[in-house]
Coordinates of C-alpha atoms in Angstrom, one line a residue:
X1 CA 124.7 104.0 93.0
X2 CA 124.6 101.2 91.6
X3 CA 122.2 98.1 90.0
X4 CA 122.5 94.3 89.2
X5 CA 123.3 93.9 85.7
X6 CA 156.2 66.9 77.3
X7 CA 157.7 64.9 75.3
X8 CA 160.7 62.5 76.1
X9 CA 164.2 64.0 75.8
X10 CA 164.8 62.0 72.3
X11 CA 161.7 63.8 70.6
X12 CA 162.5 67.1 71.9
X13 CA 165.3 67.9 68.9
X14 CA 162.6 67.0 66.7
X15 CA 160.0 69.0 68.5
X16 CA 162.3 72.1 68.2
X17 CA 163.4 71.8 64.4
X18 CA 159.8 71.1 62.9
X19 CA 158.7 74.0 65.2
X20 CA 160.6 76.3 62.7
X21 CA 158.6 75.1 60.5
X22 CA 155.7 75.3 62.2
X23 CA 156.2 79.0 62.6
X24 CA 157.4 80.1 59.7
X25 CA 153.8 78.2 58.0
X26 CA 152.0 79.8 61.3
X27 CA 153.2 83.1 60.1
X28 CA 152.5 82.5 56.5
X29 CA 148.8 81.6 57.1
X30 CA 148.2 85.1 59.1
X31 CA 148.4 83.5 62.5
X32 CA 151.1 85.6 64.0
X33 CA 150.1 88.7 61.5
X34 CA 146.5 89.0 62.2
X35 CA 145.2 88.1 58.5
X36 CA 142.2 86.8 60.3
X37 CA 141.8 88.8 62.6
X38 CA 138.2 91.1 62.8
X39 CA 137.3 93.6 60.4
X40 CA 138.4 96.1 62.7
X41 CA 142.1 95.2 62.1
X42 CA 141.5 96.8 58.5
X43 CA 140.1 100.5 59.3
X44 CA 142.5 102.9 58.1
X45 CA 145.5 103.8 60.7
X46 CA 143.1 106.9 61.8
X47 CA 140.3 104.3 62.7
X48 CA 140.6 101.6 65.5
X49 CA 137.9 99.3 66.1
X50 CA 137.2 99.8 70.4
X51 CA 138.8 96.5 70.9
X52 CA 141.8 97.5 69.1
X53 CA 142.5 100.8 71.2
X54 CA 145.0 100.7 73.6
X55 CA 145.1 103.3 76.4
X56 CA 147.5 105.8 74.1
X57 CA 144.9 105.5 71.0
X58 CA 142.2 106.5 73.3
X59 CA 144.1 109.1 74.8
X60 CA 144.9 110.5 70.9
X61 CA 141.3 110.4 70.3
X62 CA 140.8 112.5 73.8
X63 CA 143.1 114.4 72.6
X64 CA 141.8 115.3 69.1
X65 CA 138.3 115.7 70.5
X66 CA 136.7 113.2 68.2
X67 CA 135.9 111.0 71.6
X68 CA 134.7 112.0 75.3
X69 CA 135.0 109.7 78.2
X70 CA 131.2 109.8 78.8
X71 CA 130.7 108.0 74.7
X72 CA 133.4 105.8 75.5
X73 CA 131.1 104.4 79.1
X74 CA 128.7 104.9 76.3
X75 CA 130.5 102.5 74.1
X76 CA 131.1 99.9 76.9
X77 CA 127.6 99.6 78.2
X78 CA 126.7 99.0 75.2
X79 CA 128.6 96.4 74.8
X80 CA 127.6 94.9 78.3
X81 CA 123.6 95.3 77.2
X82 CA 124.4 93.2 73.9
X83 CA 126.8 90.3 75.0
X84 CA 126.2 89.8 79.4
X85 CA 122.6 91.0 79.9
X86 CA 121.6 89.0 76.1
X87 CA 123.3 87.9 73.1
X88 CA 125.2 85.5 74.5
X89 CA 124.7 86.3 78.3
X90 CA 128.2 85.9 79.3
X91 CA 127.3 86.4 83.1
X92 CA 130.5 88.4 83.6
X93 CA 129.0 91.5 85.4
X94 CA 127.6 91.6 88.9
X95 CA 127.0 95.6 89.5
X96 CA 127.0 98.3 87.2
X97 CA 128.1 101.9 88.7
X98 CA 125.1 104.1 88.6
X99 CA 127.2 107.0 88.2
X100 CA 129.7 106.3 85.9
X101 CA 128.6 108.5 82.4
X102 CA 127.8 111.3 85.3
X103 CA 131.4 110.7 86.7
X104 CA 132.8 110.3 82.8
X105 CA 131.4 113.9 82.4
X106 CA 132.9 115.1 85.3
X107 CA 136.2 114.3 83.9
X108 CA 135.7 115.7 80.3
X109 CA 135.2 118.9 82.0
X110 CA 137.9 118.7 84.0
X111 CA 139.9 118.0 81.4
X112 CA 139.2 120.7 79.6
X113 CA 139.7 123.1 82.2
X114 CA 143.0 121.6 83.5
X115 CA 144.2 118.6 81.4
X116 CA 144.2 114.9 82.4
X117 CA 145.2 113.6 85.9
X118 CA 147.0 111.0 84.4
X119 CA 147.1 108.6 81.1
X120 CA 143.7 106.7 83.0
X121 CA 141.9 110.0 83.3
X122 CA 138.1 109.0 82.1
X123 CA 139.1 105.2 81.3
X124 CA 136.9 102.9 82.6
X125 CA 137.6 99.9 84.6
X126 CA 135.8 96.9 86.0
X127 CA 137.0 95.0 89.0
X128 CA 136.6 91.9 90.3
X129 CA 133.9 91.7 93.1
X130 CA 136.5 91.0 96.0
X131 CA 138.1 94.5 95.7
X132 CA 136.2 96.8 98.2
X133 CA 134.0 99.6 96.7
X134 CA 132.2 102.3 99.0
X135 CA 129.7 103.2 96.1
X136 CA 129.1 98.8 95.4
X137 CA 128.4 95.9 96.8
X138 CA 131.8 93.7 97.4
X139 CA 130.4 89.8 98.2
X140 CA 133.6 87.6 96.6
X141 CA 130.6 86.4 94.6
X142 CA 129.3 84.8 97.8
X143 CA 125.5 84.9 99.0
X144 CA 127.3 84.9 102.5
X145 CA 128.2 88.6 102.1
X146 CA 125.0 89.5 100.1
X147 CA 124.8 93.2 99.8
X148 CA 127.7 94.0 101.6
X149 CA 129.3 97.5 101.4
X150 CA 132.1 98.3 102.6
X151 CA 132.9 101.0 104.7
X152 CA 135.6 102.5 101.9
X153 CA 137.9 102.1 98.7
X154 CA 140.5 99.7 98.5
X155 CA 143.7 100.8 98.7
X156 CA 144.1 100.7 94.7
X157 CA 140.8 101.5 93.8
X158 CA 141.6 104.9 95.7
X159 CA 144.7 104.8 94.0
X160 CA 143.0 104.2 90.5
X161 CA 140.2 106.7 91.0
X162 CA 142.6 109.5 92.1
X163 CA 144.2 109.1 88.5
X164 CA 140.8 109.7 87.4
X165 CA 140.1 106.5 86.1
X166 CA 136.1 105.1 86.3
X167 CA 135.0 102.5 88.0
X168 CA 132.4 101.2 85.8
X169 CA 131.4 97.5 87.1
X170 CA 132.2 94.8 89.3
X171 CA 132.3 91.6 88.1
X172 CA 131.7 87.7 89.0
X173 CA 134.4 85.6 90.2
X174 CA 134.8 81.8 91.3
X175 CA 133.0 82.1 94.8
X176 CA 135.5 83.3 97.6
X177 CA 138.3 82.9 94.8
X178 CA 138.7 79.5 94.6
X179 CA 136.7 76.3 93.8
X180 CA 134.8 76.3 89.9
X181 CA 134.2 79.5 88.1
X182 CA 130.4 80.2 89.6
X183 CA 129.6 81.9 92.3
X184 CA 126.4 81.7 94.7
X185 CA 125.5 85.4 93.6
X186 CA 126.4 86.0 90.1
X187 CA 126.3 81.8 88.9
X188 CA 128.3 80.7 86.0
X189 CA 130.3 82.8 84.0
X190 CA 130.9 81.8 80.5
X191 CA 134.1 82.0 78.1
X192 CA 133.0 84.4 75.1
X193 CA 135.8 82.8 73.0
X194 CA 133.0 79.7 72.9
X195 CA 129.9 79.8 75.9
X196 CA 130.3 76.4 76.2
X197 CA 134.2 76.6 78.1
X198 CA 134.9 77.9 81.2
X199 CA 137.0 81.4 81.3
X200 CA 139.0 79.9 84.3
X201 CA 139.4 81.0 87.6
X202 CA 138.7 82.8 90.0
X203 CA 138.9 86.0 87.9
X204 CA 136.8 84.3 85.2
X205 CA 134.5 87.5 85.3
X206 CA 137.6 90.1 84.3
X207 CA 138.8 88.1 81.8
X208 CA 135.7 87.4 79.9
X209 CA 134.5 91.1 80.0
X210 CA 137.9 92.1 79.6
X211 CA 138.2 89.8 76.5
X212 CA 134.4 91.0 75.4
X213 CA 135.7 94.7 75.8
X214 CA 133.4 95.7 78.3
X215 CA 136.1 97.7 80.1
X216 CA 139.6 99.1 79.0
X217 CA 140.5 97.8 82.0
X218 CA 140.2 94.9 84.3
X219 CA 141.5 94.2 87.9
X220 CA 141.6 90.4 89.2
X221 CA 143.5 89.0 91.8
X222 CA 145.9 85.7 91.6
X223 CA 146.2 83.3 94.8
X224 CA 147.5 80.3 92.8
X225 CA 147.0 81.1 89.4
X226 CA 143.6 83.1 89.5
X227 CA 145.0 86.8 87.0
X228 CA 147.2 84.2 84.7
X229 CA 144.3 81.1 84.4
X230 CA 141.3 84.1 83.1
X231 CA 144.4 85.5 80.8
X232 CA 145.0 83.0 79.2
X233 CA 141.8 81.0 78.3
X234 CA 140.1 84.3 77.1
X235 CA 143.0 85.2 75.1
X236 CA 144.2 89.0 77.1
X237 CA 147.1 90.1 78.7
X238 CA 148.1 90.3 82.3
X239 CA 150.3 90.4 85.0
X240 CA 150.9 88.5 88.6
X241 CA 153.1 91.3 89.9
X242 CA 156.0 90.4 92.8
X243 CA 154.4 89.9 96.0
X244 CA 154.2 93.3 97.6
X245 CA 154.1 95.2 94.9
X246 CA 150.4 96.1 95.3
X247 CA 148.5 96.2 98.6
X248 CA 146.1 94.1 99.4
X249 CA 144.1 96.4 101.5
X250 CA 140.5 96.3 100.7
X251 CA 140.6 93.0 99.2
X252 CA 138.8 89.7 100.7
X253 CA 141.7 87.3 101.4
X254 CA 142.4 84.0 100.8
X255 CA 145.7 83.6 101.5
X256 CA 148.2 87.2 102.2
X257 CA 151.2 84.8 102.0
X258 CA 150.3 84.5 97.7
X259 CA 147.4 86.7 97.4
X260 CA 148.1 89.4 95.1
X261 CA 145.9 92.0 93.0
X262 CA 146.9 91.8 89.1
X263 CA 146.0 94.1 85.8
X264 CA 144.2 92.5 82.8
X265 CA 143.9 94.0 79.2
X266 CA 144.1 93.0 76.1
X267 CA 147.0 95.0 74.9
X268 CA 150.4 94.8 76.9
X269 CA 150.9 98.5 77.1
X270 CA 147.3 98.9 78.9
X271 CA 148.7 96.4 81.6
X272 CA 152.0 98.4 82.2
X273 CA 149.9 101.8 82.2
X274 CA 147.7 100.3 84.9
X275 CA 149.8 99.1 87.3
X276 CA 152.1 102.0 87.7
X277 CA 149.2 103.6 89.0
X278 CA 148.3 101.4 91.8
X279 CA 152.0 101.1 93.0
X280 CA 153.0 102.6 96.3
X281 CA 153.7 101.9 100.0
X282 CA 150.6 101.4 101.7
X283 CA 150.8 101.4 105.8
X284 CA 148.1 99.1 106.0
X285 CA 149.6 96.2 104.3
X286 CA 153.6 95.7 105.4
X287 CA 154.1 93.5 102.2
X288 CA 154.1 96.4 100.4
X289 CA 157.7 97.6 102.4
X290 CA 159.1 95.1 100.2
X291 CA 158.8 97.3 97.0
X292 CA 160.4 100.7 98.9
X293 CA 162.4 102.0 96.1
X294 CA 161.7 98.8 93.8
X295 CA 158.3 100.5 92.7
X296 CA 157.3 102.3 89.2
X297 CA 155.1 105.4 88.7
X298 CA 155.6 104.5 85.3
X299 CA 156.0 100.8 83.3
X300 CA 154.9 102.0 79.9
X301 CA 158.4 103.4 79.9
X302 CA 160.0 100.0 79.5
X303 CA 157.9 98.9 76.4
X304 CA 160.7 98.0 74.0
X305 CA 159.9 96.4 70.3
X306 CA 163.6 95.4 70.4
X307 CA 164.0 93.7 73.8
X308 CA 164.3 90.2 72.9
X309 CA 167.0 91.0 70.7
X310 CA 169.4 90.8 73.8
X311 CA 167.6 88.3 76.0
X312 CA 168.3 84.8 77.3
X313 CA 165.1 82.9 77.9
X314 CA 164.5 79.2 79.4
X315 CA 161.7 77.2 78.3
X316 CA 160.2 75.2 81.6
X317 CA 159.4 71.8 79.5
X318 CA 158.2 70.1 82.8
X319 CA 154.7 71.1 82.1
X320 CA 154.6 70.4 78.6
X321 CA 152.9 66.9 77.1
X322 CA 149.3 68.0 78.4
X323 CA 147.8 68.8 75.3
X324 CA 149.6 68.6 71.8
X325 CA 148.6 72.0 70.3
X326 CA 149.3 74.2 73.0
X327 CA 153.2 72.1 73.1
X328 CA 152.7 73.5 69.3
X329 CA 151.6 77.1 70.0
X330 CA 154.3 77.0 72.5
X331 CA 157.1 75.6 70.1
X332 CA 156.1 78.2 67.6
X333 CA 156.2 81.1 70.3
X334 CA 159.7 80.6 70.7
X335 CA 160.9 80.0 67.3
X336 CA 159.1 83.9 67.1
X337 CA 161.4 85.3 70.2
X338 CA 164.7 83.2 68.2
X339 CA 163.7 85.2 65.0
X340 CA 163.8 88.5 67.1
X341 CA 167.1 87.6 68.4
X342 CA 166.2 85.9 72.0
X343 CA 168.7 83.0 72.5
X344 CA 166.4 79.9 74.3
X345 CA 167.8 77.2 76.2
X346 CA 165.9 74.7 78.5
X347 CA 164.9 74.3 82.1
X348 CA 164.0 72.1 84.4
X349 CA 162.4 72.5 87.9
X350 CA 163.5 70.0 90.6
X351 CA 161.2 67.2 90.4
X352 CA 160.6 67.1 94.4
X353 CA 159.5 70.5 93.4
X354 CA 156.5 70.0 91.0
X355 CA 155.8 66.9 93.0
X356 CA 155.1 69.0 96.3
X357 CA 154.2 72.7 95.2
X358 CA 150.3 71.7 95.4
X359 CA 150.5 70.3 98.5
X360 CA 152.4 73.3 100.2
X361 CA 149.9 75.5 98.1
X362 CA 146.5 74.1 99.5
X363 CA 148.2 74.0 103.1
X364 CA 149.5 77.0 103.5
X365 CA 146.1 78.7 101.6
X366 CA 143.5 76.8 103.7
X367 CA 145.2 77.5 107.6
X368 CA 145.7 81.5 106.5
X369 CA 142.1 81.6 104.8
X370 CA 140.9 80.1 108.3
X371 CA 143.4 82.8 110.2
X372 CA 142.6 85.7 107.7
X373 CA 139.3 86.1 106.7
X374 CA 137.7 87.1 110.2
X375 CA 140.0 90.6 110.0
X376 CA 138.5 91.3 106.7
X377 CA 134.8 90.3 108.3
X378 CA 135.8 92.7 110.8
X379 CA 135.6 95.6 108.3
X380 CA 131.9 94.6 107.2
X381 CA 128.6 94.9 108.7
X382 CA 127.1 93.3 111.9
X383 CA 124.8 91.2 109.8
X384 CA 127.6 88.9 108.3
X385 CA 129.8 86.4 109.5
X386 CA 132.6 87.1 111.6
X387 CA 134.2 83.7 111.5
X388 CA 135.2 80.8 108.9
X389 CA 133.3 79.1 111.2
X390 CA 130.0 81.2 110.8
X391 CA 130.6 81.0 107.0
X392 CA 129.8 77.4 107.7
X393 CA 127.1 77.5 109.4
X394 CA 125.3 80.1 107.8
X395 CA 126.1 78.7 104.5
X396 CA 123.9 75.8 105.4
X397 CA 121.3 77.7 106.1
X398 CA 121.5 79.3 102.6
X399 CA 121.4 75.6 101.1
X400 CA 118.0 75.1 102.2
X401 CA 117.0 78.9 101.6
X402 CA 118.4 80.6 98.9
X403 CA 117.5 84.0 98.0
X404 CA 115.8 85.2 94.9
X405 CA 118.1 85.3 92.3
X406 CA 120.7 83.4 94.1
X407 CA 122.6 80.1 92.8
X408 CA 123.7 77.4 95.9
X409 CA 127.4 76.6 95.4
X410 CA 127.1 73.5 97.8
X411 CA 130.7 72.6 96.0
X412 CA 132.9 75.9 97.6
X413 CA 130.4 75.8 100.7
X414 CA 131.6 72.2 101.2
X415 CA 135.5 73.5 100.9
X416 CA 134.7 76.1 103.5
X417 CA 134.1 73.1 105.7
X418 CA 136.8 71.6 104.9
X419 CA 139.3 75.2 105.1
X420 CA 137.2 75.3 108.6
X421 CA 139.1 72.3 109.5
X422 CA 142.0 72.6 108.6
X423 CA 144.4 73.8 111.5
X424 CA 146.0 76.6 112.4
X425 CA 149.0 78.7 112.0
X426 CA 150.8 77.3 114.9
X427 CA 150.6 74.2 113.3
X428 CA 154.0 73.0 112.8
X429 CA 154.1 71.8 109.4
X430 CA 152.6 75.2 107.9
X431 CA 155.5 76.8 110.2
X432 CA 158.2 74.8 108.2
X433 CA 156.4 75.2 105.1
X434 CA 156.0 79.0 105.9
X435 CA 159.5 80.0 107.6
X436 CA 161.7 77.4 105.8
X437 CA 159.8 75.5 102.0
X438 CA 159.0 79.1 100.7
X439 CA 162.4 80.8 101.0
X440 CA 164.1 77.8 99.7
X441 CA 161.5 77.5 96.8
X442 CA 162.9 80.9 96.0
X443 CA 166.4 80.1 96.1
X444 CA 165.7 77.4 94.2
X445 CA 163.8 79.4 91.5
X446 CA 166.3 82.0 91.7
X447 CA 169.1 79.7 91.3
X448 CA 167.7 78.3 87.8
X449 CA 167.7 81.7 86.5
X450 CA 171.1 82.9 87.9
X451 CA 172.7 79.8 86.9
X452 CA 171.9 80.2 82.5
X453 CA 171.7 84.4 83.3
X454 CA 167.9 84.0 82.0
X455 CA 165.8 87.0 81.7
X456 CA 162.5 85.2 82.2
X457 CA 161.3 81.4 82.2
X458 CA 158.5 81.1 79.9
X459 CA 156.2 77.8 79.8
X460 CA 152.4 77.8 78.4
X461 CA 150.4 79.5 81.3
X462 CA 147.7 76.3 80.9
X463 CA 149.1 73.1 79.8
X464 CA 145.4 72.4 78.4
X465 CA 143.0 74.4 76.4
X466 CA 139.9 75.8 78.6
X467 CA 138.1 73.6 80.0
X468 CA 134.0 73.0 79.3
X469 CA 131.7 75.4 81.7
X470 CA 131.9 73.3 85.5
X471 CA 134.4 70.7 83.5
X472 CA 136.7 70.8 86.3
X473 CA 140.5 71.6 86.0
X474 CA 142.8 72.2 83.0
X475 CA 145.9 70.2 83.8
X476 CA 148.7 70.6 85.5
X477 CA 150.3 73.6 85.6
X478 CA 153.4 75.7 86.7
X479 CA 151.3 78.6 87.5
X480 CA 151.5 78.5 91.6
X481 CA 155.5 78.4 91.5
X482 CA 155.2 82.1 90.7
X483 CA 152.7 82.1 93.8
X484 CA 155.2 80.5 96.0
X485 CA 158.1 82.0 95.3
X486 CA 156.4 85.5 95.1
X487 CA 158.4 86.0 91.5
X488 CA 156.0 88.0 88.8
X489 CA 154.5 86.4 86.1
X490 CA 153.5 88.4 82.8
X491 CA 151.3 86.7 80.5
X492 CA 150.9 87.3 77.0
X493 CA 148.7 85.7 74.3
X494 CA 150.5 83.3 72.0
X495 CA 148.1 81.4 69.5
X496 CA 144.8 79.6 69.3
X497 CA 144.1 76.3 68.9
X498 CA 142.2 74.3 65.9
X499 CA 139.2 75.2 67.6
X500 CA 139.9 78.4 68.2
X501 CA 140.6 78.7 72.0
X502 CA 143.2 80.7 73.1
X503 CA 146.7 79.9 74.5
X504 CA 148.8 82.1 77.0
X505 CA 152.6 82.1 77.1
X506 CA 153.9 82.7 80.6
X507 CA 157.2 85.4 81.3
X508 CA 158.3 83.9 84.8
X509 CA 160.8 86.9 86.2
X510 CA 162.8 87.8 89.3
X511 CA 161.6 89.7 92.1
X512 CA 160.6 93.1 90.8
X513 CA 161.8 92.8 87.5
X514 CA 158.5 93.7 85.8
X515 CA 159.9 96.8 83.7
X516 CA 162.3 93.4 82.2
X517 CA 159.3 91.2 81.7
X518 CA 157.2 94.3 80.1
X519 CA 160.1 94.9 77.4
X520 CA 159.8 90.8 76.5
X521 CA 156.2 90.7 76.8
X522 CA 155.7 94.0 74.5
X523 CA 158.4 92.6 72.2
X524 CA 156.8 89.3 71.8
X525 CA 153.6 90.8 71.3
X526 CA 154.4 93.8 68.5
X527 CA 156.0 90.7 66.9
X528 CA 153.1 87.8 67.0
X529 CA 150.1 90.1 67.1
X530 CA 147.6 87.3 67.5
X531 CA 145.2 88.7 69.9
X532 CA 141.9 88.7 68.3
X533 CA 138.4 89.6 69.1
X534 CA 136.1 86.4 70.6
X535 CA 133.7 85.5 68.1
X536 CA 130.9 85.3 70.3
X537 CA 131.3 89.4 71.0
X538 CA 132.0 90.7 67.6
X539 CA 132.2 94.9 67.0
X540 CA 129.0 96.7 67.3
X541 CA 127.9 99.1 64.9
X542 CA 129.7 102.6 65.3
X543 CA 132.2 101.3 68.3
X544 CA 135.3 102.7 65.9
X545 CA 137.5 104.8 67.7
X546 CA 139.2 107.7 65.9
X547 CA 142.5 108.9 66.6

């Protein structure tokens, strides 16, 4: 079924008037118009390079019968062959679904007997290998859980396959979701923007296939960061949806008070079509209450060139002063939302705040890893651990033996000692932190918006450019606020560097306001357009998708 395969507050007047200029030379030079973007960009508007299709261009070409779900798998394992397995050997995919061309002809006939399920019918997607798959192995990219298959679908994956989407691969992650972006399974993944950066963590395997176009579609999941960091340093969209949104079910945990699953694309609309798919109450994870009559069936609905026109955005200029060019990129971003119409004020989060938020982060994480991973072991096989505790000890005995075609990870084996550690949760500071820091980091949060009527915050989703392959951290970022407070967080691409690495601007919104941030997102991006293929995965011959 399946085989291996900021500057100080006198500069900042200056910062914003020589942004305009900035822009206006960005835009000149093809930056935000896509004058150098691939050859694809040119084709005629019949002809789409496969990078270039969004969900509704493949549907057209469905439509007009000049393409079949079973060429398009066609299309993407060829891509994988080329750029993970050689070329450049991204190391993005773990497993590769035996069965998906037999499954993509499934669906073409069913199609034309009945019509599609849905907009995903015969799309494929690849997931991140800590969502549970009954047909693949689901290891969190750990040697611990080698071979592990679990015992169904998770709760979206059911949700996804039901709209007749195909699971085509599952794909390598930072080990257990956290730590650098290897794992003991699949090693390190590499950034196909330039082999020698990282493509962040821990979803670092969707966003470089997703980036690469191995998949329409990507699924990761964001702890503290883990959807938004992949997004942006390979140059996609995505989305950190509200807390409870999406169920968890079928997903290793790391911590269920942030945990959440996200979709990953390279177009805006292809992230909105996703997750109104996956939405719904699911009885096996209560979170998802939360979103009872909050939900959509359908985001692509709220896709609006014009929505900035109206909006009120704050700029969080905290994190800013990390790296000059991404302040830039960032500058220039908003001068594009002015020029749509956007009015853009500043913000500023409570310095207490940004001073504590990774100390609450790593606290509460570590005691609910500790608390939460045995009911997920629970769901496995005899053979594997059933304990944090067990993870420990069997991981040492994995140092000394490692299997064949294994990587050790003594650096996230030596954090599982230290998560082992860590207390409990009737330790009384994570009960403060728990019962009484997070709701008043959301009132806090909340209270910044409410206060200047904002729409969205937006800040650069890194402060840095990616980092070099196991170069440790990018900077510090505002990326875990969204975690804490349980807000969404839409990313979208906003510009590339001098050496070509690509920067992510952040839409911070309210609780459930997604169709909001999906309007500003789409906006931003029909206006910019700077997404562009990675160089180190360029088109293959006869990949062009007709409408």
């Amino acid at each position: 079924m399946w085989h291996l395969a900021v500057p100080k507050s006198s500069e900042r007047g200056v910062i914003m008037s020589t942004a305009r200029c900035v822009w206006r030379t960005m835009l000149l030079l093809g930056l935000f118009t896509g004058l150098y973007a691939p050859i694809t960009n040119n084709l005629s508007a019949q002809m789409l390079g496969l990078s270039e299709a969004t969900i509704e261009d493949i549907n057209a070409a469905f439509n007009s019968g000049t393409l079949t779900s079973e060429r398009l798998v066609e299309l993407y394992l060829a891509r994988i062959q080329a750029y993970d397995q050689d070329g450049p050997r991204l190391n993005a995919v773990l497993w590769l679904n035996d069965q998906a061309l037999e499954t993509a002809r499934i669906l073409d006939e069913e199609r034309r007997l009945s019509g599609p399920r849905s907009p995903l019918h015969g799309i494929p997607v690849a997931l991140k290998d800590n969502i549970d798959t009954a047909d693949m192995p689901t290891t969190a990219g750990s040697l611990l859980l080698a071979g592990s298959l679990p015992p169904d679908d998770a709760f979206i994956v059911e949700r996804l396959r039901n709209a007749g989407a195909i699971v085509l691969a599952k794909l390598n992650m930072s080990e257990l979701a956290s730590g650098v972006t290897m794992s003991s399974v699949g090693g390190f993944i590499r950034n196909p923007h330039d082999t020698e950066r990282s493509p962040a963590g821990s979803s670092g395997g969707t966003g470089a296939a997703i980036a690469a176009a191995f998949a329409q579609l990507g699924i990761g999941t964001d702890t503290g960061g883990s959807v938004r960091g992949p997004t942006t340093a390979n140059g996609i969209a995505g989305l950190k949806p509200t807390h409870g949104l999406l169920s968890r079910d079928g997903i290793v945990p790391l911590a269920l008070s942030f945990d959440m699953a996200g979709p990953m694309a390279r177009h805006v609309y292809d992230v909105a079509a996703m997750l109104g798919v996956m939405t719904g109450i699911d009885p096996e994870d209560a979170a998802t209450s939360k979103s009872a009559d909050r939900f959509e069936t359908n985001y692509t609905q709220f896709l609006d060139v014009s929505a900035l026109g109206d909006a009120r955005i704050g700029v969080a200029r905290d994190v800013l002063g990390q790296d000059t060019e991404v302040d830039w990129i960032l500058e220039a971003s908003l001068e594009a939302m002015r020029a749509e119409g956007a009015t853009v004020v500043d913000v500023y989060f409570p310095q207490w705040l940004l001073d504590i938020k990774g100390d609450w982060y790593t606290t509460i994480r570590w005691r609910e890893f500790r608390a939460q991973i045995p009911e997920y072991l629970a769901t496995i096989g005899p053979e594997y651990p059933k304990t944090l505790k067990e993870m420990v000890e069997r991981s040492m005995e994995i140092t000394s033996l490692t299997p064949e075609g294994g990587t050790p990870n003594p650096t996230r084996w030596s954090l599982l000692r230290q998560e082992e550690e860590s207390g409990t949760l009737d330790d009384h500071e994570y009960i403060a932190m728990k019962n009484y820091g997070l709701p008043m980091v959301q009132s806090i949060v909340a209270g910044l918006m409410d206060a200047q009527n904002l729409d969205a915050i937006v800040y650069p989703t890194s402060p840095t450019r990616p980092s070099l392959v196991n170069g440790g951290g990018g900077g510090v970022s505002a990326t875990n606020i969204a975690n804490l407070t349980g807000f969404p967080d839409l990313i979208v691409p906003g510009g590339f560097t001098s050496d070509q690495l690509p920067v992510g601007i952040s839409f911070l919104g309210r609780p459930f306001s997604e169709p909001r941030l999906f309007g500003l997102g789409y906006a931003f991006e029909q206006a910019t357009k700077v997404r562009r293929d990675p160089k180190m995965t360029p088109p293959l011959l006869g990949e062009e998708i007709r409408r």
